[in-house]
Short mmCIF file of C-alpha atoms and ligand atoms in Angstrom, two decimals:
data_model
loop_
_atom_site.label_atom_id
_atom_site.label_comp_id
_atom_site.label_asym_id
_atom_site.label_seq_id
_atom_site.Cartn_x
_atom_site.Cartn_y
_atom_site.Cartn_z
CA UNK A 1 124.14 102.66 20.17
CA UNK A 2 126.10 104.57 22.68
CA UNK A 3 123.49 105.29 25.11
CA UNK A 4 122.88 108.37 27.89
CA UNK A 5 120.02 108.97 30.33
CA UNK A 6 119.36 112.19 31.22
CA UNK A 7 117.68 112.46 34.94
CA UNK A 8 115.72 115.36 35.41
CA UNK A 9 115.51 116.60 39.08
CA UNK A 10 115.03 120.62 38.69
CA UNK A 11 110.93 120.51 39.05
CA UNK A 12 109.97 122.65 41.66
CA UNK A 13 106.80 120.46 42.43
CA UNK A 14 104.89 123.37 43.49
CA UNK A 15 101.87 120.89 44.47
CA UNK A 16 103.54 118.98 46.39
CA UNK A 17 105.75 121.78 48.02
CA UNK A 18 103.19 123.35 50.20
CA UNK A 19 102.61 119.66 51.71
CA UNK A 20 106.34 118.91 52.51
CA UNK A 21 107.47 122.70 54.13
CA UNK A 22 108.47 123.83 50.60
CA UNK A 23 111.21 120.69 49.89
CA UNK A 24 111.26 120.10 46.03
CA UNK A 25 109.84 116.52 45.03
CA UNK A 26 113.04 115.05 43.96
CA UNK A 27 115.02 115.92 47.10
CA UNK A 28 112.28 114.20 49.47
CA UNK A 29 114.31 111.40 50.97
CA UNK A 30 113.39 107.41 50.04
CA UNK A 31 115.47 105.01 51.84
CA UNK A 32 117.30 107.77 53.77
CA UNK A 33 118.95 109.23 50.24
CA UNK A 34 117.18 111.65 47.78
CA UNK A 35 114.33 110.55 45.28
CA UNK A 36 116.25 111.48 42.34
CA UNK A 37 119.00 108.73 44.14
CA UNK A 38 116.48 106.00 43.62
CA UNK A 39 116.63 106.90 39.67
CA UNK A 40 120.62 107.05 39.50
CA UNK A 41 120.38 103.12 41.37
CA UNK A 42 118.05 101.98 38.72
CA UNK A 43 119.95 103.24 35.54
CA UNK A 44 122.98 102.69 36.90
CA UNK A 45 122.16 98.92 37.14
CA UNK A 46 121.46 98.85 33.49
CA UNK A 47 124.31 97.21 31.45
CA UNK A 48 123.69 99.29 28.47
CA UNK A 49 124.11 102.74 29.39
CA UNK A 50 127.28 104.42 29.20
CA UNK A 51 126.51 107.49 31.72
CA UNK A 52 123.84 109.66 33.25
CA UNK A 53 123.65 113.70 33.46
CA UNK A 54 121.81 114.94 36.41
CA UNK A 55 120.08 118.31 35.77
CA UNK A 56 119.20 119.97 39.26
CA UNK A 57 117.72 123.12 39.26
CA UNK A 58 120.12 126.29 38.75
CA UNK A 59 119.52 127.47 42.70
CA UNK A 60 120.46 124.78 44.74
CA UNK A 61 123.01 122.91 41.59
CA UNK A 62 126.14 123.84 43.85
CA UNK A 63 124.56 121.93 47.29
CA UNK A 64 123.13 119.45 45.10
CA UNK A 65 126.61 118.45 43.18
CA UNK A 66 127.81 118.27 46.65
CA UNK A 67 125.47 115.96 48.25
CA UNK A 68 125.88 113.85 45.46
CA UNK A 69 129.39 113.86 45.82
CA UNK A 70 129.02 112.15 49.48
CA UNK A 71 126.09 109.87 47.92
CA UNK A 72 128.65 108.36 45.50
CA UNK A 73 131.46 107.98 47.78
CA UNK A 74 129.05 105.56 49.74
CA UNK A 75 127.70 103.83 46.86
CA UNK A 76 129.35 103.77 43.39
CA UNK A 77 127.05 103.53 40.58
CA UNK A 78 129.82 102.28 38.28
CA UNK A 79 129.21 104.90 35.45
CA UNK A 80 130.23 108.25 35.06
CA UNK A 81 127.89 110.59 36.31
CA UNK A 82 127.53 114.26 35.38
CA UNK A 83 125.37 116.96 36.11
CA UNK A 84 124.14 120.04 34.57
CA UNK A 85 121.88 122.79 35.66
CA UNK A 86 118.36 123.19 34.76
CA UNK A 87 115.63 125.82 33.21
CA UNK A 88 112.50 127.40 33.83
CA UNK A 89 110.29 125.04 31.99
CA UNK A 90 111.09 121.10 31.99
CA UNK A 91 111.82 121.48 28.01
CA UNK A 92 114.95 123.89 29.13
CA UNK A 93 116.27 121.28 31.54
CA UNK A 94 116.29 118.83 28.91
CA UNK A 95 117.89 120.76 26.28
CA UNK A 96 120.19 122.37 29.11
CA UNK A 97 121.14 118.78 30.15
CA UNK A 98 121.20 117.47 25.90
CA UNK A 99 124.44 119.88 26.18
CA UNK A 100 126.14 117.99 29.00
CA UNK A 101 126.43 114.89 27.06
CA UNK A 102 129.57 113.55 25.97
CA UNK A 103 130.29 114.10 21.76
CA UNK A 104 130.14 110.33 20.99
CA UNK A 105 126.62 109.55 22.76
CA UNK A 106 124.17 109.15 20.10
CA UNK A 107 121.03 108.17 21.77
CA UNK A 108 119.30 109.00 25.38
CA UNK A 109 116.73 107.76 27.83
CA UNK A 110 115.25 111.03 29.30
CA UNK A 111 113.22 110.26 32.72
CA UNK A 112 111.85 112.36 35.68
CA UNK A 113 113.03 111.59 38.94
CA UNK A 114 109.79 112.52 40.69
CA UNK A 115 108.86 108.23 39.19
CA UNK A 116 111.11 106.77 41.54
CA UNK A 117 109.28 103.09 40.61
CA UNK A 118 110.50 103.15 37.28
CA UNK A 119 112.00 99.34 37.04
CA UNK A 120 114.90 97.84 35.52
CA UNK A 121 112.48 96.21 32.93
CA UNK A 122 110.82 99.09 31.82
CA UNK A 123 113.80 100.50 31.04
CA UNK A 124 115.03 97.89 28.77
CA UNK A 125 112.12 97.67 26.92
CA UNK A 126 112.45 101.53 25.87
CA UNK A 127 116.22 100.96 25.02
CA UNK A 128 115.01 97.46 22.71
CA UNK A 129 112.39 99.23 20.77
CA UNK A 130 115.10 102.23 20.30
CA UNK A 131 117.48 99.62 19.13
CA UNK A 132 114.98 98.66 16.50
CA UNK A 133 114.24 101.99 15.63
CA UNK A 134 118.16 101.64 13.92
CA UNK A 135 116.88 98.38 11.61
CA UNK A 136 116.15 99.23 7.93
CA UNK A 137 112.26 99.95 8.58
CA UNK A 138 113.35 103.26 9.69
CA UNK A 139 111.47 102.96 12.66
CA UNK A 140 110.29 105.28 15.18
CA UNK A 141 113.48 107.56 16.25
CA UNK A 142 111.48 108.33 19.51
CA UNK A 143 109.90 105.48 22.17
CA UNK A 144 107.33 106.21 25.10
CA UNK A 145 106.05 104.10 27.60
CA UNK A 146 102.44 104.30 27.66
CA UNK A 147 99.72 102.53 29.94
CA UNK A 148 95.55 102.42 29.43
CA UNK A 149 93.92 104.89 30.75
CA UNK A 150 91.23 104.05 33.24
CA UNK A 151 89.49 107.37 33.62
CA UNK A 152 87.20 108.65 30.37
CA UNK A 153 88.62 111.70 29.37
CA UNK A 154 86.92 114.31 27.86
CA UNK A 155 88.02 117.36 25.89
CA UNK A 156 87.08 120.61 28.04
CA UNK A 157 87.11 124.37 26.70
CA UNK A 158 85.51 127.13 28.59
CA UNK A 159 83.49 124.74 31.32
CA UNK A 160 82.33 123.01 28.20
CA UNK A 161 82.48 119.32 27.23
CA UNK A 162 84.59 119.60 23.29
CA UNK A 163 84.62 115.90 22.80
CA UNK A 164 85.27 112.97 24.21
CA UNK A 165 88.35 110.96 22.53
CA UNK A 166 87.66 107.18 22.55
CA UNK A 167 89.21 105.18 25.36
CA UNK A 168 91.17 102.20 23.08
CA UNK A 169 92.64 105.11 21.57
CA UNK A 170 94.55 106.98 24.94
CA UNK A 171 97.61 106.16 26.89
CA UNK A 172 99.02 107.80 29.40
CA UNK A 173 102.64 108.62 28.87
CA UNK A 174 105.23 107.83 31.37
CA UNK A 175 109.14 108.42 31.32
CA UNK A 176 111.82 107.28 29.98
CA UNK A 177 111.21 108.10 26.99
CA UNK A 178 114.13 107.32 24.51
CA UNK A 179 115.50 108.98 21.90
CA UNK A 180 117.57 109.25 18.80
CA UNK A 181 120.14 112.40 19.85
CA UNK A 182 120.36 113.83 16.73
CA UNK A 183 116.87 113.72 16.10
CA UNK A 184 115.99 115.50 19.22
CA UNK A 185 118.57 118.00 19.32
CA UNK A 186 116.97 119.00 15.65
CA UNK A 187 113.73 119.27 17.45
CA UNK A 188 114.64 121.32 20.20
CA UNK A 189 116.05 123.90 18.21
CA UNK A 190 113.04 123.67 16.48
CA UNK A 191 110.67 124.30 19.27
CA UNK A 192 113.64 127.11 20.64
CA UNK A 193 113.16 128.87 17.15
CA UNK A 194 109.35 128.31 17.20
CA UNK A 195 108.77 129.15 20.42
CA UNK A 196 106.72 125.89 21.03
CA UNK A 197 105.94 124.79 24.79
CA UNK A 198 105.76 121.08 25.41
CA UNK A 199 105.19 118.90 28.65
CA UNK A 200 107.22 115.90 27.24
CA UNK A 201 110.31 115.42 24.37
CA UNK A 202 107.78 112.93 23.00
CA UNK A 203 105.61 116.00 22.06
CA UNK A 204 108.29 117.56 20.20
CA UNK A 205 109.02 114.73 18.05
CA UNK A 206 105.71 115.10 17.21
CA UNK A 207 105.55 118.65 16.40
CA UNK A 208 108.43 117.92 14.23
CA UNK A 209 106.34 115.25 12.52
CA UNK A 210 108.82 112.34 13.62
CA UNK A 211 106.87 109.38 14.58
CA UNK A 212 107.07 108.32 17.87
CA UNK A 213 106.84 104.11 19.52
CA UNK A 214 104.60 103.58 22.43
CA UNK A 215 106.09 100.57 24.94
CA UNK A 216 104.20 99.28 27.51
CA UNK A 217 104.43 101.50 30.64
CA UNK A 218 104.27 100.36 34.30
CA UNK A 219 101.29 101.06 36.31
CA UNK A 220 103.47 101.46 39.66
CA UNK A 221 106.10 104.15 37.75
CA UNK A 222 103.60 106.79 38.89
CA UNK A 223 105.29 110.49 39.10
CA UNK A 224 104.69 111.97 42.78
CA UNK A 225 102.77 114.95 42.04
CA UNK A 226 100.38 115.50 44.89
CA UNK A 227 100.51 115.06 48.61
CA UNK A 228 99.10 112.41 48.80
CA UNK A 229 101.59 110.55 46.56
CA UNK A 230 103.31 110.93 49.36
CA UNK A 231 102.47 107.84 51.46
CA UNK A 232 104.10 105.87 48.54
CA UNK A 233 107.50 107.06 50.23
CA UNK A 234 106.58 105.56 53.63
CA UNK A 235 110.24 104.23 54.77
CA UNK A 236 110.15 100.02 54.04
CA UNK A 237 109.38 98.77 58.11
CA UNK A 238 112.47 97.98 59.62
CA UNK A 239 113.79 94.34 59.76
CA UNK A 240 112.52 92.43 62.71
CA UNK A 241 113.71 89.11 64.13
CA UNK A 242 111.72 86.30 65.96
CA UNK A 243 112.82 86.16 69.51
CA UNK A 244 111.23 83.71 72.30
CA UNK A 245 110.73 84.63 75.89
CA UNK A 246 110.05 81.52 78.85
CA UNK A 247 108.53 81.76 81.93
CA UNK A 248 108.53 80.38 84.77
CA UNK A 249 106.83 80.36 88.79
CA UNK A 250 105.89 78.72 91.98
CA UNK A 251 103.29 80.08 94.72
CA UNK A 252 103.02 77.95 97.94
CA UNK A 253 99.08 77.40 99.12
CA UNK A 254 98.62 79.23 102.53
CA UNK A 255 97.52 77.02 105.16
CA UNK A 256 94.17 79.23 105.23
CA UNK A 257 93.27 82.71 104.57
CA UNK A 258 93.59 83.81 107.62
CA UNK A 259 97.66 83.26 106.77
CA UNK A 260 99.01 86.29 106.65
CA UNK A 261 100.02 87.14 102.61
CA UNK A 262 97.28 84.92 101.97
CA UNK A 263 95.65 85.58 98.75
CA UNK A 264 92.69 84.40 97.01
CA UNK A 265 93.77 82.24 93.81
CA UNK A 266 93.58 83.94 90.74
CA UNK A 267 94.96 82.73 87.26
CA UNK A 268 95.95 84.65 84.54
CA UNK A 269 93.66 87.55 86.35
CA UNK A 270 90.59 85.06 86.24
CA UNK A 271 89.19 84.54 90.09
CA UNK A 272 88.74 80.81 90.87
CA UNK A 273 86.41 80.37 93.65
CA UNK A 274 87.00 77.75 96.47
CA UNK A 275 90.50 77.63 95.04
CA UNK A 276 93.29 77.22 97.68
CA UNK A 277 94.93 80.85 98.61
CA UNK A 278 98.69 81.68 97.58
CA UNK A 279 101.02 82.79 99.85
CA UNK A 280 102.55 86.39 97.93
CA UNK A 281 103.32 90.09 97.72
CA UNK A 282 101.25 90.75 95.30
CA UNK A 283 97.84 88.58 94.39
CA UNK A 284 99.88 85.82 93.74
CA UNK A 285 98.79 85.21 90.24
CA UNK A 286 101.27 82.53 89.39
CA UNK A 287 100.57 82.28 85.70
CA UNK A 288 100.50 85.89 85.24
CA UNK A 289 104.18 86.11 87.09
CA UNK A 290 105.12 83.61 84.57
CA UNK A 291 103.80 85.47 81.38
CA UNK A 292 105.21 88.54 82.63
CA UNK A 293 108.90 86.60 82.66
CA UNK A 294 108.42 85.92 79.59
CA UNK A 295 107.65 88.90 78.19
CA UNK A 296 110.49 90.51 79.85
CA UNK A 297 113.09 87.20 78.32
CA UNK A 298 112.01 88.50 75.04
CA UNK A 299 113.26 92.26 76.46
CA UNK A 300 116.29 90.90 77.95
CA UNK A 301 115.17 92.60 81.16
CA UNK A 302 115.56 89.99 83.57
CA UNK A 303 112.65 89.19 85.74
CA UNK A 304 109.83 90.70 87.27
CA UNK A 305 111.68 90.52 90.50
CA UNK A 306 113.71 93.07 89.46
CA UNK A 307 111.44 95.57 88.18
CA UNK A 308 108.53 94.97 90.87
CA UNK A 309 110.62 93.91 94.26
CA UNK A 310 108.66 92.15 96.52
CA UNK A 311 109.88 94.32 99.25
CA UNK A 312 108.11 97.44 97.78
CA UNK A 313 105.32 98.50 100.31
CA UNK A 314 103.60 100.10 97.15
CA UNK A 315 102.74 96.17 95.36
CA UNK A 316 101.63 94.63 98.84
CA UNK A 317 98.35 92.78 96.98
CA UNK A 318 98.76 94.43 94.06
CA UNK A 319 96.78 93.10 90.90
CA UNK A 320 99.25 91.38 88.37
CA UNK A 321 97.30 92.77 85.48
CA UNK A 322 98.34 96.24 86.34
CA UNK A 323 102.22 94.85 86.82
CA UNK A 324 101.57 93.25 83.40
CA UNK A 325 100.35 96.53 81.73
CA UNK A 326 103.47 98.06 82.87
CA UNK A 327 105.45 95.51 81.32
CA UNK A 328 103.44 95.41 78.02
CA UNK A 329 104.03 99.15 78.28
CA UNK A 330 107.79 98.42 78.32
CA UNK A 331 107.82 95.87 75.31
CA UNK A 332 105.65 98.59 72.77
CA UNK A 333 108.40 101.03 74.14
CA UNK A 334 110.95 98.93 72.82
CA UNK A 335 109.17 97.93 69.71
CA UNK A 336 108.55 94.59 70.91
CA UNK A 337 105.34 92.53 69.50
CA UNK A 338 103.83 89.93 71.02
CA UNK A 339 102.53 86.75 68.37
CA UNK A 340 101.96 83.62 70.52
CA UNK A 341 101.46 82.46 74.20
CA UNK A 342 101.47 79.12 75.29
CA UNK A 343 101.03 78.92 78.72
CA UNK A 344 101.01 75.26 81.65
CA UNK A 345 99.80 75.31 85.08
CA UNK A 346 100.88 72.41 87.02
CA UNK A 347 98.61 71.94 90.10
CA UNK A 348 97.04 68.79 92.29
CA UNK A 349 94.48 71.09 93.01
CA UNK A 350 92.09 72.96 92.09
CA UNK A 351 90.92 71.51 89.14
CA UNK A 352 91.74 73.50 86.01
CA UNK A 353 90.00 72.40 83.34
CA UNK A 354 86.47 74.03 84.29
CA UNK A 355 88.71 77.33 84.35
CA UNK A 356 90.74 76.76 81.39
CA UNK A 357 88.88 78.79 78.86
CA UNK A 358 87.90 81.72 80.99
CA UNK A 359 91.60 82.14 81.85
CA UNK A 360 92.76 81.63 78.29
CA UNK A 361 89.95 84.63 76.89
CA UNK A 362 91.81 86.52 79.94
CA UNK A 363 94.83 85.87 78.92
CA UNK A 364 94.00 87.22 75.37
CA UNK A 365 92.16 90.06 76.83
CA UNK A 366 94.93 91.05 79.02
CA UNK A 367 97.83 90.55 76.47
CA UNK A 368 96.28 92.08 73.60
CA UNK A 369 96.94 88.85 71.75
CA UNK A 370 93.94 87.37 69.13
CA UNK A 371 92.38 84.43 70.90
CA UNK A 372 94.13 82.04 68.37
CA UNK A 373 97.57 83.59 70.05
CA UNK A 374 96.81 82.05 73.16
CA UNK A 375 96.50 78.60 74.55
CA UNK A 376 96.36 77.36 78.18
CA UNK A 377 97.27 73.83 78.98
CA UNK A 378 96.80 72.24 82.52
CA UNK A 379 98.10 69.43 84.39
CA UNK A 380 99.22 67.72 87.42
CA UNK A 381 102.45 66.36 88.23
CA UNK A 382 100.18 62.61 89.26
CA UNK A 383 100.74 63.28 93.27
CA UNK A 384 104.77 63.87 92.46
CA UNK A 385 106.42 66.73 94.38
CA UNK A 386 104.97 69.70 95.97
CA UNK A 387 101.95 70.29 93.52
CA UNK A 388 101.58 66.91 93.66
CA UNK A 389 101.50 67.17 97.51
CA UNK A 390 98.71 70.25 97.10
CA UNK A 391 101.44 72.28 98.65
CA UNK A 392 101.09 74.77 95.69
CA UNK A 393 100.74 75.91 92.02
CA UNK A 394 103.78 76.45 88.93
CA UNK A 395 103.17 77.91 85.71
CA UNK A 396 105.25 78.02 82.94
CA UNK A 397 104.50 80.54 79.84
CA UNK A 398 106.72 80.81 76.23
CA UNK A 399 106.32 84.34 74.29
CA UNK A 400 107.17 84.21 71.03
CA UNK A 401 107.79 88.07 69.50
CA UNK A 402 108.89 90.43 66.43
CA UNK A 403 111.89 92.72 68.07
CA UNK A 404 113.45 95.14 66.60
CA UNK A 405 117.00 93.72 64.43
MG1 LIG B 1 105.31 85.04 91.62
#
């Protein structure tokens, strides 16, 4: 079998053309290159076609061929590809396109580009049950995919209820359907000569009384017809890589707070009465500063030093939440998202622990993070150093994030 597909991209998709500024279907772009481009990928990648035809419709053929042109310059499909112009009606495309074939192709997979999700599989199941179709049974020269139809459908004429067919009986018909050339050239002339109107080449076979193969269809090879269809070209989300971001800060305890800069201890924006005061520009919300770092390691933005200097009159006791708004401002700007923080304070004193949850729903709170994204630890350096001394507080935070690849 020396087998053609014929890809049919001259619809005007007048549904869906009001919704899209009056773009036809197939030249709405999936993956940054044309729906019918998705259709030339799939065939293309299947071993046993020899070609594919292109029929674009007779306006736009010229800017089409040349789009094309740059489209395969980038990627090669690896099989000649020709292209033909279109008709009025979807039966003139086809026949139009029929003519565009080479002399020694001698079957073809017809299929509309507006079912991008046609698969590989699908495909070669049509192309099998044509290859049977050559055995000595004399099978069916024509094959549709077909799937179960969900929906009862009833026979309407006039506002009236005809009939209703039963269910077990219907299939909806998808494309490709596959054919036997010579058997649907004969039955295009027919239908020219008869003036007969069709929706599918299936329907002409069976005008002509040729029998025709149903193969299981796909579900997802849905044809975009309305606007809400659509959504189903949503661009893929672009990649985006784990990053990790640490943090890290000291505040020295004022003597009292009557110290000037002396500021009443707050963690991760949580108060904590009778705590020591911290010595700062700002509150002096050590764990806070140290989230913030982090957030800003995962931006590659330095530290907080740099975009809130402690020498701006503007931040004198200003509340770290607001400074870590800003920052969580930055990080959505740049597409970061925050998954995980795990958060230390190291401190002789005050205790933690009676604190530890109220600063961790805070934390959560503040960040945006689910509660389950969070987790506070706390502990003392055992009378070691300067928080050992109860000279003053660290923190240390770790981000963990999605940024952009
Ligand atoms: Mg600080």
């Amino acid at each position: 079998m020396r087998l053609w597909a014929l890809l049919l991209a001259a619809g005007q998709g007048s549904r869906l053309a009001a919704a899209t500024g009056g773009v036809a279907k197939q030249f709405l772009t999936l993956d940054n290159a044309p729906l019918y481009w998705r259709s030339v990928e799939t065939f293309a990648a299947c071993a046993r076609l020899r070609g594919l035809v292109l029929v674009f419709p007779p306006e736009t053929v010229a800017e089409a061929e040349a789009e094309l042109t740059r489209l395969m310059a980038a990627r090669q499909p690896g099989v000649p590809v020709r292209t033909a112009s279109g008709g009025p009606r979807r039966q003139d495309s086809v026949r139009l396109g029929l003519a565009a074939l080479p002399p020694e192709c001698d079957a073809v997979l017809i299929h509309d580009t507006a079912r991008p999700f046609a698969t590989p599989a699908l495909i070669n199941r049509v192309i099998d049950a044509l290859n049977d179709s050559d055995g000595s049974d004399g099978g069916a020269a024509g094959v549709v995919p077909g799937v179960p139809v969900a929906d009862t459908i009833k026979v309407v004429r006039e506002g009236q209820v005809e009939h209703t067919p039963e269910r077990q009986h219907l299939v909806a018909v998808q494309t490709p359907q596959g054919f036997r050339l010579d058997v649907l050239r004969a039955a295009h002339s027919r239908a020219e000569s008869e003036g007969l109107d069709v929706t599918d080449d299936a329907s002409l076979l069976e005008a002509c009384g040729v029998p025709v193969r149903v193969v299981e269809g796909e579900a997802a090879n849905r044809k975009l017809t309305t606007p809400e269809d659509l959504a189903m070209l949503a661009p893929s989300p672009a990649p985006r890589l784990p990053c990790t971001g640490y943090g890290y800060d000291v505040h020295r305890y004022a003597d009292d707070a009557a110290t000037p800069k002396a500021r009443p201890l707050r963690l991760g924006g949580e108060p904590i009465p009778g705590g020591p005061c911290t010595l700062a520009h700002s509150d002096g919300d050590v764990l806070l500063h140290a989230v913030m770092d982090a957030i800003l390691g995962c931006l590659g933005e330095g530290d907080i030093g740099k975009l809130f200097p402690d020498t701006d009159p503007a931040l004198d006791n200003v509340n770290s939440a607001v400074l870590l708004s800003e920052v969580l401002r930055l990080a959505r700007e740049r597409g970061l998202t925050l998954t995980h923080l795990d958060a230390t304070l190291v401190a002789q004193k005050p205790r933690i622990s009676p604190h530890r949850e109220a600063i961790r729903r805070n934390l959560a709170r503040l960040t945006g993070l689910p509660l389950a994204g969070v987790n506070v630890k706390a502990t003392t350096e055992e009378g070691l150093g300067f928080t050992g001394a109860g000279l003053g507080i660290k923190a240390v935070a770790v981000v963990s994030a999605l940024r952009p690849a």
